[in-house]
Coordinates of C-alpha atoms and ligand atoms in Angstrom, one line a residue:
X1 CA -88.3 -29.3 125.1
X2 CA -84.6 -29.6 123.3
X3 CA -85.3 -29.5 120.0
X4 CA -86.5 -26.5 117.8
X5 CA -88.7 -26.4 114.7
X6 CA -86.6 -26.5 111.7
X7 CA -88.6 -23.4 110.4
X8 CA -87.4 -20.6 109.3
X9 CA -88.5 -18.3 111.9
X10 CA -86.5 -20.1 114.4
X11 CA -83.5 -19.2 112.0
X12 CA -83.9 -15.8 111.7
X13 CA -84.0 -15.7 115.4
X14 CA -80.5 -17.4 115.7
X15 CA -79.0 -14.8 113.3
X16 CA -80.9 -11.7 115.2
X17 CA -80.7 -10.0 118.9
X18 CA -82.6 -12.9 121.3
X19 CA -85.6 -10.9 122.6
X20 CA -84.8 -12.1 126.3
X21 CA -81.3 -13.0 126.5
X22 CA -81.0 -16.7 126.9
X23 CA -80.1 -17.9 130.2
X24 CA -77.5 -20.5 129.1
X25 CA -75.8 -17.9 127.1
X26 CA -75.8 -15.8 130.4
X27 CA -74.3 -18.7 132.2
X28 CA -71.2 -18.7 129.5
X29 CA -70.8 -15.3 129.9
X30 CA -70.6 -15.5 134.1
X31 CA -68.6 -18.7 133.7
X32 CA -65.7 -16.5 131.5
X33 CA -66.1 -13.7 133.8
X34 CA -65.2 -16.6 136.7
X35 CA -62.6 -18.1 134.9
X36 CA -61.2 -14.4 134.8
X37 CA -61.5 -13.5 138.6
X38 CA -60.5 -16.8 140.1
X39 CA -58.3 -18.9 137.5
X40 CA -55.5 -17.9 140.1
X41 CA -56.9 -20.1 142.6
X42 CA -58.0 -23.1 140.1
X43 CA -55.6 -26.0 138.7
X44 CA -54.2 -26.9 135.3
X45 CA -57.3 -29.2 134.8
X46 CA -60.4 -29.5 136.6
X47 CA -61.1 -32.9 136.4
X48 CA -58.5 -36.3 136.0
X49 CA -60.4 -37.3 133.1
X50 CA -59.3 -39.1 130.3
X51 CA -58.9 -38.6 127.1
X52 CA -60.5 -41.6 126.3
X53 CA -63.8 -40.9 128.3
X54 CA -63.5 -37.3 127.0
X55 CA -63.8 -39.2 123.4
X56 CA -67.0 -40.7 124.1
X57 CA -68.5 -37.5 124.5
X58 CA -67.5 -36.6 121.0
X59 CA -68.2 -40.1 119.2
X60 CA -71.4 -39.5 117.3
X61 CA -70.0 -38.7 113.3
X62 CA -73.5 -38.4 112.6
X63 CA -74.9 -34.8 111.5
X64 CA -77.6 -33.0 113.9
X65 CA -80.6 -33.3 111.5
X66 CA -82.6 -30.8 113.6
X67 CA -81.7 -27.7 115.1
X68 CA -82.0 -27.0 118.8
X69 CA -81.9 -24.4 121.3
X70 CA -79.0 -22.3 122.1
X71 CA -80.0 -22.5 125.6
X72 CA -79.7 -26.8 125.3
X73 CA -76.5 -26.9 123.6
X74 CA -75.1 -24.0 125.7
X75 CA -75.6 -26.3 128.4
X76 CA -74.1 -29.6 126.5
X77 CA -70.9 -27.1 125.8
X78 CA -70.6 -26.3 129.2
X79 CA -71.0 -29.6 130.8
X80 CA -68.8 -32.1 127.9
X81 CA -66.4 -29.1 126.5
X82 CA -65.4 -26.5 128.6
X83 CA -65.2 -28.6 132.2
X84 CA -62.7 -30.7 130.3
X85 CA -60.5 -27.9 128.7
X86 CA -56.8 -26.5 129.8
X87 CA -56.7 -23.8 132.2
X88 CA -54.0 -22.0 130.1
X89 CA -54.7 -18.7 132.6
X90 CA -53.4 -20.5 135.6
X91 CA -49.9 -19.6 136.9
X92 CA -48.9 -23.1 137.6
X93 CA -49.4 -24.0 133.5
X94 CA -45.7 -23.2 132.8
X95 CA -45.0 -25.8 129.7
X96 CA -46.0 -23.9 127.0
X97 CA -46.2 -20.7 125.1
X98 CA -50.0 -20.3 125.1
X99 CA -50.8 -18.0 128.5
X100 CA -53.1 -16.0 130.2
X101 CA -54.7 -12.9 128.6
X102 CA -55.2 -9.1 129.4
X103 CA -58.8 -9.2 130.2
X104 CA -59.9 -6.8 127.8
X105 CA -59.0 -9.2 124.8
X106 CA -62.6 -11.2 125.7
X107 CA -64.3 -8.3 125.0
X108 CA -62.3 -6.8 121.6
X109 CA -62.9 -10.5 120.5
X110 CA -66.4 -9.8 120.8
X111 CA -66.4 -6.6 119.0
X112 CA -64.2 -8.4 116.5
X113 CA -66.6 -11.3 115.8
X114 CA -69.6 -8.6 116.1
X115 CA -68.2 -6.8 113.5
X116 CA -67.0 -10.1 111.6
X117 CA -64.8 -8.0 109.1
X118 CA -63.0 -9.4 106.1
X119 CA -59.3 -8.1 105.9
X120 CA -58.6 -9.6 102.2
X121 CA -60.1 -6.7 100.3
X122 CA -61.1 -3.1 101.7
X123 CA -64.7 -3.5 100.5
X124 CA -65.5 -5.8 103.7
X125 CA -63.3 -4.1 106.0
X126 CA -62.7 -0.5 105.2
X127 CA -60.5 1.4 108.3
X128 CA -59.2 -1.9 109.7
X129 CA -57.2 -1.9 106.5
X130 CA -55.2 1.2 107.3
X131 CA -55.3 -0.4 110.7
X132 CA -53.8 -3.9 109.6
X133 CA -50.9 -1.6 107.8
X134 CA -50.5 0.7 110.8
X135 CA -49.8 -2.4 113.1
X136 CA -47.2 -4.2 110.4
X137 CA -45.8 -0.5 110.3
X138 CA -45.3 -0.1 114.1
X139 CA -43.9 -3.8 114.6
X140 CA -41.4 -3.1 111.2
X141 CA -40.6 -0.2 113.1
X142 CA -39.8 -2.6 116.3
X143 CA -37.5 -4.5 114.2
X144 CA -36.0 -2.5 111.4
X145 CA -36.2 0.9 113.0
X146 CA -36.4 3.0 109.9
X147 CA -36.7 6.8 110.1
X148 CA -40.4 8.4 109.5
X149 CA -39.5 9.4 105.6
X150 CA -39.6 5.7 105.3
X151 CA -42.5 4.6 107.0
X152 CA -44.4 8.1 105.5
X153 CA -43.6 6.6 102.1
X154 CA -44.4 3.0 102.4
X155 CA -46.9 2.7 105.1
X156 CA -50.0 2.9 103.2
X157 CA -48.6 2.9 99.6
X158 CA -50.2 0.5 97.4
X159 CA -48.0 -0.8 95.9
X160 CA -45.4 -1.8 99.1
X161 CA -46.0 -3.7 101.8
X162 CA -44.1 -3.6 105.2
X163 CA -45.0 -7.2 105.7
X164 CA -48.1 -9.7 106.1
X165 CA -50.3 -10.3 108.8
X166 CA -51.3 -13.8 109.1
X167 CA -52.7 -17.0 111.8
X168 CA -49.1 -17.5 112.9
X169 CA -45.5 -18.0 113.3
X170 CA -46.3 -21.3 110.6
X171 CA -48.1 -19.4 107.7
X172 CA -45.5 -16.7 108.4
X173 CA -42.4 -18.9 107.7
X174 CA -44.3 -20.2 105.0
X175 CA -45.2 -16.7 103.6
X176 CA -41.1 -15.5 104.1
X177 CA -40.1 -18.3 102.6
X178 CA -42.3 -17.9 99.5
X179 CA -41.1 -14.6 98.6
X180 CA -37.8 -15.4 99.5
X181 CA -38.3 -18.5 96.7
X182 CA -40.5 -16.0 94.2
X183 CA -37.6 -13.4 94.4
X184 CA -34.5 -16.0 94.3
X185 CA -36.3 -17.3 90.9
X186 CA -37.5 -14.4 89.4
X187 CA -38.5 -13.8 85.9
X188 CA -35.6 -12.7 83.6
X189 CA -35.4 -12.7 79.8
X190 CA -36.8 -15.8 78.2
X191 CA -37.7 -17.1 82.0
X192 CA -41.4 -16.0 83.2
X193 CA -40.7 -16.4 86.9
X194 CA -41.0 -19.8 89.4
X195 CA -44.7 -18.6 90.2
X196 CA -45.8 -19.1 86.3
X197 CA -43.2 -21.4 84.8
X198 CA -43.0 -23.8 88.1
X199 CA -40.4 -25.1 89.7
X200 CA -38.6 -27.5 87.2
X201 CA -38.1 -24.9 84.8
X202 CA -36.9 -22.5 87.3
X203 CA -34.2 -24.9 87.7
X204 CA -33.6 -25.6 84.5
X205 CA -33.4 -21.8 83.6
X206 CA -31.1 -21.0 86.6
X207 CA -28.6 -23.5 86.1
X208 CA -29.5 -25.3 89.1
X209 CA -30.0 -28.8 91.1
X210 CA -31.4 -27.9 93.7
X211 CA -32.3 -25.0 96.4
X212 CA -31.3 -25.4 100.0
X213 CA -32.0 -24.0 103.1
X214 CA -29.9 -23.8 106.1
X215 CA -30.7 -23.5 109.6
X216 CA -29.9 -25.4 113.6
X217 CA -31.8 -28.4 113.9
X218 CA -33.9 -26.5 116.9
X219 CA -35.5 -24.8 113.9
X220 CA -39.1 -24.8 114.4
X221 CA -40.7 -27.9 112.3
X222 CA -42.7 -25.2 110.5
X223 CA -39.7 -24.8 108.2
X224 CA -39.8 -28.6 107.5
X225 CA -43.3 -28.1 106.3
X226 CA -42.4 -24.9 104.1
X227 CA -40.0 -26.3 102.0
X228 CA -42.1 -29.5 101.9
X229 CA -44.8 -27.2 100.4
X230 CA -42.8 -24.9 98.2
X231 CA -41.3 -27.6 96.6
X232 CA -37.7 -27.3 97.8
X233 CA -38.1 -30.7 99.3
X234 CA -36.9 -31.6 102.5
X235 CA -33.8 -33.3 101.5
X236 CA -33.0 -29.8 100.8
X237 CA -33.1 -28.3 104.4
X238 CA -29.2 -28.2 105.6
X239 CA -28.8 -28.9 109.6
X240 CA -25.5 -26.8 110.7
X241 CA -24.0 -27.2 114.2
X242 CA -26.2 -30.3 115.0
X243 CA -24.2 -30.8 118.2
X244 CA -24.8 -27.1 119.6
X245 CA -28.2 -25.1 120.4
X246 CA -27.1 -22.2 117.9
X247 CA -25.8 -22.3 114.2
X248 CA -22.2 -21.6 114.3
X249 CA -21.7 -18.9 111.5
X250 CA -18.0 -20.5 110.1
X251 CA -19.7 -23.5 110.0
X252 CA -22.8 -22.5 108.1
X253 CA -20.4 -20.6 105.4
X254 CA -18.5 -23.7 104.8
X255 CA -21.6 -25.8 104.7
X256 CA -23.8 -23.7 102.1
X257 CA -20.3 -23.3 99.8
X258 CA -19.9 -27.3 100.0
X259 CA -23.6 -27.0 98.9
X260 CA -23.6 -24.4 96.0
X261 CA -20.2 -26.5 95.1
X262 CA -22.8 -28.8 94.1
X263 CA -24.4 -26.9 91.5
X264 CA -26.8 -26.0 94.2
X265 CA -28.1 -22.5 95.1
X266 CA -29.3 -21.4 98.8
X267 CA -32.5 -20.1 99.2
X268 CA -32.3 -19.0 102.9
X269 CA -30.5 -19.2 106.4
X270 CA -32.7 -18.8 109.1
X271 CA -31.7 -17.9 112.2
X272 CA -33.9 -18.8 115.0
X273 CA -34.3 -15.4 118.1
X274 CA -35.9 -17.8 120.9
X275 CA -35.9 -21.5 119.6
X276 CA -38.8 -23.2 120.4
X277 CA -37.3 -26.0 123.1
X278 CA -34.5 -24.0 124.9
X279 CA -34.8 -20.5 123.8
X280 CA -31.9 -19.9 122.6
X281 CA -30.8 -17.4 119.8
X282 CA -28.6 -17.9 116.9
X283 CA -26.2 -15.1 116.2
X284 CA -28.1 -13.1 113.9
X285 CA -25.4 -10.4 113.1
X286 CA -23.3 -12.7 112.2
X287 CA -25.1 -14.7 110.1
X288 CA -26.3 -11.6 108.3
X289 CA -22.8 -11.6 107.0
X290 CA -22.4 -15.2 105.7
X291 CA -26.0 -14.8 103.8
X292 CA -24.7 -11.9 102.3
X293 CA -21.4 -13.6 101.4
X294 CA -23.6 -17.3 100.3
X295 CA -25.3 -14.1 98.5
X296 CA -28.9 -15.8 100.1
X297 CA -31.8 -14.3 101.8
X298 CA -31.5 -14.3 105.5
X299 CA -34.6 -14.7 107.6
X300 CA -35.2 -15.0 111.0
X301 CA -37.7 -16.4 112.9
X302 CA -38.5 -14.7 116.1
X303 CA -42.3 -16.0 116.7
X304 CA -41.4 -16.9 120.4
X305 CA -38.5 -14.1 121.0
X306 CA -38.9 -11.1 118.7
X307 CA -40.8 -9.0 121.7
X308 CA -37.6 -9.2 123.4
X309 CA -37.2 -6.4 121.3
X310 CA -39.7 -4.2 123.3
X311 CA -36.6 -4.7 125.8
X312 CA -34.3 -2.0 126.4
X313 CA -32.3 -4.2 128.5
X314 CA -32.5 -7.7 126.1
X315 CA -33.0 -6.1 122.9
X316 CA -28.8 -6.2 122.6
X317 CA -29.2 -10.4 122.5
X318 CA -31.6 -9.9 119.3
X319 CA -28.7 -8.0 117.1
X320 CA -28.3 -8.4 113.7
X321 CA -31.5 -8.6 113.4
X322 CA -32.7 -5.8 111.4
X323 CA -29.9 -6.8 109.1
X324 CA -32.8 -9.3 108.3
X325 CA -34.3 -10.0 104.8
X326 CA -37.6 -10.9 106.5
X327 CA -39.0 -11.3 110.2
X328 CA -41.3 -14.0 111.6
X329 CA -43.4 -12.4 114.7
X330 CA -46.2 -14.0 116.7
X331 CA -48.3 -11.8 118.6
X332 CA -49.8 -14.6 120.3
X333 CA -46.9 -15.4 122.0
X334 CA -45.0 -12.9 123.8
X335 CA -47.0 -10.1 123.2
X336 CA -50.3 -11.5 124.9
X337 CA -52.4 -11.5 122.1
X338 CA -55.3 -14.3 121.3
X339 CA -54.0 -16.8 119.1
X340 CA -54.1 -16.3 115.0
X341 CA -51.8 -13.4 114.9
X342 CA -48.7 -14.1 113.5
X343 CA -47.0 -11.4 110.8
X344 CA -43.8 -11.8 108.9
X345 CA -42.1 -8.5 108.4
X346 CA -40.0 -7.2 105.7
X347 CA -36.8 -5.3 105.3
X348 CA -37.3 -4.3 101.6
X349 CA -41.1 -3.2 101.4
X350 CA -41.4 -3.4 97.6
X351 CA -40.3 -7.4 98.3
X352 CA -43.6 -8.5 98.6
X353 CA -44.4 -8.0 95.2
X354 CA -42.5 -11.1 94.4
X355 CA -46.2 -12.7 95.3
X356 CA -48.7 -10.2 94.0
X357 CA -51.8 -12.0 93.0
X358 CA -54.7 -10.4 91.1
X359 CA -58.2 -11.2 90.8
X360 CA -60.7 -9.6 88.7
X361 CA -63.8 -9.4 91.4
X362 CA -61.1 -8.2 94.1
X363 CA -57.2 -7.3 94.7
X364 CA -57.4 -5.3 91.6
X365 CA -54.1 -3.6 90.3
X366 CA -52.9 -1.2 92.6
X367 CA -56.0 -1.5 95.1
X368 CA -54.6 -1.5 98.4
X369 CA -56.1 -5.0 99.4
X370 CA -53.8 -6.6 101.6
X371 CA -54.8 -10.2 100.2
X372 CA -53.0 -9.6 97.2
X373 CA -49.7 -10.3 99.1
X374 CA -51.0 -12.8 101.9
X375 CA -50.9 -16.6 101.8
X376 CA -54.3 -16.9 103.8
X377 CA -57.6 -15.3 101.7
X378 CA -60.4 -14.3 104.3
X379 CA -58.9 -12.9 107.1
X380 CA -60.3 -11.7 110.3
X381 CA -59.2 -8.5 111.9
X382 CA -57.0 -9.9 114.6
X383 CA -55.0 -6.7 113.7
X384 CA -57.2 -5.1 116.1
X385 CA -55.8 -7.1 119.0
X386 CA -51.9 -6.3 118.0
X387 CA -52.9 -2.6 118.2
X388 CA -54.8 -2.5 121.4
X389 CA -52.7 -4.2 123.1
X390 CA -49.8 -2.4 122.1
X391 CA -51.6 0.8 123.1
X392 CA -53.5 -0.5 126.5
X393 CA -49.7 -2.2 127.4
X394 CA -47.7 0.4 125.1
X395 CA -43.9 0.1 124.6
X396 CA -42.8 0.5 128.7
X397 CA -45.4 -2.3 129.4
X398 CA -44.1 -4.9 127.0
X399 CA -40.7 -3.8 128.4
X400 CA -41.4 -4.5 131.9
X401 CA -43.6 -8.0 131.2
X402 CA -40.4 -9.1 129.3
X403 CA -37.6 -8.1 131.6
X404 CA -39.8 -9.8 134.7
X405 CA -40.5 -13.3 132.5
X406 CA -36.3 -13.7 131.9
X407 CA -35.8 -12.4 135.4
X408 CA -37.8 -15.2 136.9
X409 CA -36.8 -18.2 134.5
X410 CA -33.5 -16.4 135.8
X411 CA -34.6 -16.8 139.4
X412 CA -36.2 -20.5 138.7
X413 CA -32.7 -21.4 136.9
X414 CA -30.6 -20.8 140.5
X415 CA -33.4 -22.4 142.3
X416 CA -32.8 -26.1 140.4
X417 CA -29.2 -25.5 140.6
X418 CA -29.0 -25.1 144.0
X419 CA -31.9 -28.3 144.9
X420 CA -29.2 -31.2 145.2
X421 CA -32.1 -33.5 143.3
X422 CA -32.5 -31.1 140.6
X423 CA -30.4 -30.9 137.3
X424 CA -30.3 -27.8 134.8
X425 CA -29.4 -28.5 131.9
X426 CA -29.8 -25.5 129.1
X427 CA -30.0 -21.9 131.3
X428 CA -32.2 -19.1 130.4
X429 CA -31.0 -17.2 127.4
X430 CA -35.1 -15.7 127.3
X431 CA -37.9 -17.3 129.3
X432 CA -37.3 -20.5 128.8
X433 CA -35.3 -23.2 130.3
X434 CA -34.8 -26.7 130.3
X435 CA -33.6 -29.2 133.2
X436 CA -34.3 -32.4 134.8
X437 CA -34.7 -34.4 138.0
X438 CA -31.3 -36.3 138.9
X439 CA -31.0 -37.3 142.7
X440 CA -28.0 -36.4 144.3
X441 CA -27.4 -40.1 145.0
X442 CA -27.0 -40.6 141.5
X443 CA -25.1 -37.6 140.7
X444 CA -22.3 -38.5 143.3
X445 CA -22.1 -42.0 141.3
X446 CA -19.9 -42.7 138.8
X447 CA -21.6 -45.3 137.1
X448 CA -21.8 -46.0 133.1
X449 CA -23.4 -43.0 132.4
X450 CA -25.1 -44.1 129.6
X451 CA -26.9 -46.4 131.7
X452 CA -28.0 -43.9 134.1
X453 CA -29.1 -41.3 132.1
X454 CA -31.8 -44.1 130.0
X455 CA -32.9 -44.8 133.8
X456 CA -33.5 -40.7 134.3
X457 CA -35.2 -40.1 130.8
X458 CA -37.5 -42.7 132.3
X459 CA -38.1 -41.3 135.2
X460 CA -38.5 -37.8 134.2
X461 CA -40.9 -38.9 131.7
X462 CA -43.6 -40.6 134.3
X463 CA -42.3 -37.4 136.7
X464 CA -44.2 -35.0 134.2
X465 CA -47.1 -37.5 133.2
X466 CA -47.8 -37.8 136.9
X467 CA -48.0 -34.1 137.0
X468 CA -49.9 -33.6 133.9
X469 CA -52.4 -36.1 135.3
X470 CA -52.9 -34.7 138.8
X471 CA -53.8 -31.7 136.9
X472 CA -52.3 -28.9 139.5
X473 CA -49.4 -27.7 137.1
X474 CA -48.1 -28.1 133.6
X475 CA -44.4 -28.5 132.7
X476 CA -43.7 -30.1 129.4
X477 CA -41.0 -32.2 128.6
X478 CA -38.9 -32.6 124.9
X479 CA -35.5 -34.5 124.4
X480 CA -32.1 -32.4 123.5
X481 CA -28.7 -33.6 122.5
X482 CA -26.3 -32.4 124.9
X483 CA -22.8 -31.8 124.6
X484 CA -21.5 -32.1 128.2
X485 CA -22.9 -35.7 127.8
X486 CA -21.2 -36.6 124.9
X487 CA -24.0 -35.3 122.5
X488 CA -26.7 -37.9 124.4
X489 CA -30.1 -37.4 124.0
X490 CA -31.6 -36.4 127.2
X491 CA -35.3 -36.5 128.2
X492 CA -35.6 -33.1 129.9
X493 CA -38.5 -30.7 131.6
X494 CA -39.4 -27.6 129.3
X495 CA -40.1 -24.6 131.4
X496 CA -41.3 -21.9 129.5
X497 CA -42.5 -18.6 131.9
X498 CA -45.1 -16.6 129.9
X499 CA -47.4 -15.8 132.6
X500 CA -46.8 -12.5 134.0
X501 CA -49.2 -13.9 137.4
X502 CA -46.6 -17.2 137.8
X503 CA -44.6 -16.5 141.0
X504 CA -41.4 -17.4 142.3
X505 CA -43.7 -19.6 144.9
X506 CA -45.3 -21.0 141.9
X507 CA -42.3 -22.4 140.6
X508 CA -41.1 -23.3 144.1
X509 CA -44.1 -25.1 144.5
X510 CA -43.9 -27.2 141.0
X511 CA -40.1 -28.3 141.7
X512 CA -41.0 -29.3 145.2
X513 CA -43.9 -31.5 143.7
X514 CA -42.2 -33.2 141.3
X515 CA -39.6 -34.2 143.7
X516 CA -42.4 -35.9 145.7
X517 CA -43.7 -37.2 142.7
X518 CA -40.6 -38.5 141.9
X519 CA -39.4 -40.1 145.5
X520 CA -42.6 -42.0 145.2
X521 CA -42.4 -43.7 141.8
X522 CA -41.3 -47.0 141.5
X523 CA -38.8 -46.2 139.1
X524 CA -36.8 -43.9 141.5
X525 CA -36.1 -47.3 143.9
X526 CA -35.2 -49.1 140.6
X527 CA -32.4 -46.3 139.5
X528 CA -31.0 -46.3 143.0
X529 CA -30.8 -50.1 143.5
X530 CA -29.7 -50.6 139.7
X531 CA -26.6 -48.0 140.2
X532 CA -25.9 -49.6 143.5
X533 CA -26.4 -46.6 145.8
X534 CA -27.4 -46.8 148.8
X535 CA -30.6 -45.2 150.5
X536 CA -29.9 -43.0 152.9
Ligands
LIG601 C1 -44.3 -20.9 117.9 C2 -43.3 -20.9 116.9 C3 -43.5 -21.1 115.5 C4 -44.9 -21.5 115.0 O1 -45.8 -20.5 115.3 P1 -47.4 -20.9 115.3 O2 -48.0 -19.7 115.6 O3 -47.5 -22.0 116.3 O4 -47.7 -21.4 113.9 C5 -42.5 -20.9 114.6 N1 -41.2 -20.7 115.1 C6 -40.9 -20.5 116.4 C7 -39.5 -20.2 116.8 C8 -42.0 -20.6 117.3 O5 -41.7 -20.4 118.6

């Protein structure tokens, strides 16, 4: 039997405690517990499946008239979804920033979706309130590093707010952004503020074309889609230093004057601590000074590279930063948290009120609801996560899973520099590199270079779809202007190390494989007959 009755005594079973716990639910549970003891020994993907097969699993738009089972669509998850998912957890998965996860997180999510609390008002989520604020205190503290008179006052005062908790690094550019915007057009006499009047007569009573917002063009596309969506346009968003990984501070000063020449104003730089492709890091102190000259907000965003701060050693390459106005983090990056926690952070805690939104039923004046300053409205308490981990790992454990990740890109960095097939081409500022394969046939030629290099974006291209495909490691691949080759874009290997269990024989195993991969591909006898070298 698969199907149910549609009655309601089958419903109120699915919303209560099974009497006899369901065997397919107990079969989930031992396959997580598996995936958690032996993802070491398993691959990137289980099976070479398609993604078009994969689709015909998940081709029926029609809705499931009657309910079934648990137990029968436990099994259908099992068998369609979960044998063709991502083994993020495996040590061999190094493309991305999405990693393996302290094991207690499967059983706080639990608790978290038991509890299924409500973080937009106190009335559906009472302590994890204080909680939410505790965390955004803790992580301001990370940053900013006020003393305790400050945090004492502010912490849990209603009407201040340290920053926003939020789904991630996007919704928290977004959210800096927005009060950045709110605060840059604020109400003044005969003006009632951007956030009632609108944009066009925030303009008008301003004096001003346009707003503009500077940053590299390795600026996470997250920006793009904030100023798209608070109206600034994207004609508006200024590229400095197009030719370089990091904004050059002389040139941003002279770009955003040209600008507000114009009859422009700036609304914001924004540095970048860990760009999303190379990992590089703008200077931040220095750009704190030209925003303060431009007399803009300065924000950075340091989703990927802001736990560097938990980094006695590193913490010196993030400076300038608490000269921030506001502070992108995501804990579901560097700080091993399940994805939807990202928080922006800010310098000036009565900022926030540049957004405060009321609403009779809740975030009443001065209640201390935290979704009276956050983008998102129901919110879960993901909160919880950020402050477990931070005490399960505490500040000496972040420390130490920081230092080793840079140490081994570090390590992985001299390793393709010294392989004579290998080519790096941006090293490690944090845990993440960049390089590609180049035979040293064809590096010993001196033929138009122009020529060889479309030959190797090809080949490096099928190199890491091959890979991909066989399924036993994940590096991903992006294309990067690069100055040594007269600004050329290059199709390039993304490496970024995130899992604390990847090993130097891990990565010695990945380069060795995609040279094998590459010595067999048909494209690798084409680029050596095409430059006219010779196979030895
Ligand atoms: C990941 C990242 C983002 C976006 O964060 P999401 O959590 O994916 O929304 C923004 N900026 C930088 C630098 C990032 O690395």
């Amino acid at each position: 039997m698969s199907n149910a009755e549609a009655s309601l005594e089958h419903l109120f079973r699915v919303f209560t405690m099974p009497e006899h716990h369901d065997s397919t639910l107990s079969r989930i549970e031992q396959h997580l517990s598996d995936n958690l003891s032996d993802f070491l020994s398993r691959h990137v993907v289980a099976k070479q499946t398609s993604l078009e097969e994969i689709e015909q699993d998940f081709n029926d738009p029609h809705l499931p008239v009657q309910p079934e089972f648990v137990s029968t669509h436990a099994e259908h998850l099992l068998t369609k979804l979960v044998t063709n998912s991502v083994n993020t957890y495996a040590p061999t998965f190094i493309g991305h920033m999405t990693s393996a996860l302290p094991y207690f997180h499967l059983s706080l999510a639990k608790l978290l979706v038991g509890l299924n609390q409500n973080l937009v008002k106190i009335e559906t989520s009472k302590a994890f309130t204080p909680l939410e604020r505790q965390v955004l205190g803790m992580m301001h503290n990370l940053v900013f590093q006020q003393d305790d008179a400050f945090y004492s006052q502010h912490l849990h005062s209603a009407q201040h707010s340290l920053g926003a908790f939020c789904s991630g690094g996007t919704v928290a550019n977004v959210t800096a952004l927005w009060v950045a915007r709110n605060a840059k057009l604020a109400a003044k006499p005969g003006f009632k503020g951007v956030s009632h009047a609108g944009l066009a007569s925030a303009y008008q009573a301003y004096g001003i074309n346009n707003l503009g917002l500077i940053s590299s063009k390795r600026g996470h596309y997250s920006l793009g889609k904030a100023v798209d969506l608070l109206g600034i346009g994207r004609n508006n968003m200024l590229y400095a230093s197009v030719d370089s990984h990091t904004l050059d501070p002389a040139e941003v000063l002279a770009l955003g004057k040209a600008y507000q020449a114009q009859g422009n104003d700036l609304l914001a730089i924004v540095g970048v601590a860990g760009t999303t492709e190379t990992g590089h890091v703008d200077p931040l102190d220095e750009l704190a000074d030209v925003a303060q000259e431009l007399g803009c907000w300065f924000h950075v965003d340091a989703a990927w590279g802001g736990a560097t701060l938990f980094s006695d050693t590193h913490r010196g390459l993030l400076k300038g930063i608490e000269r921030a106005d506001s502070v992108t983090l995501d804990a579901h990056k560097q700080m091993y948290v399940p994805m939807g926690a990202g928080m922006t952070l800010f310098k000036d805690p009565a900022i926030s009120s540049a957004v405060r939104h009321h609403a009779q039923y809740i975030l009443r004046k001065g209640s201390k609801d935290l979704g009276s300053t956050t983008l998102e409205g129901s919110r879960n308490g993901m909160a919880m996560m950020v402050y477990s981990s931070l005490h399960v790992l505490g500040k000496s454990g972040y420390e130490l899973l920081i230092d080793q990740s840079i140490d081994k890109a570090k390590v992985f960095a001299d390793m393709i520099t010294a392989h004579p097939d290998f080519e790096l081409i941006t090293a490690p500022t944090l845990s993440l590199l960049t390089y590609r394969y180049n035979p040293a046939v064809i590096q010993a030629c001196s033929g138009d270079s122009e020529a060889i290099n479309e030959q190797l974006d090809k080949l490096t291209k099928a190199i890491q779809k091959k890979q991909r495909e066989a399924g036993k490691s994940f590096v991903s691949r992006t294309r990067l202007s690069i100055n040594r080759y007269e600004n050329q874009c290059l199709t390039v290997f993304r490496v970024v190390i995130a899992n604390p269990l990847t090993t130097v024989a891990h990565l010695a195993a990945i380069l060795e494989e995609q040279a094998e991969i590459a010595q067999a591909h048909p494209l690798y006898v084409e680029l050596l007959k095409a430059q006219e070298c010779i196979i030895v």
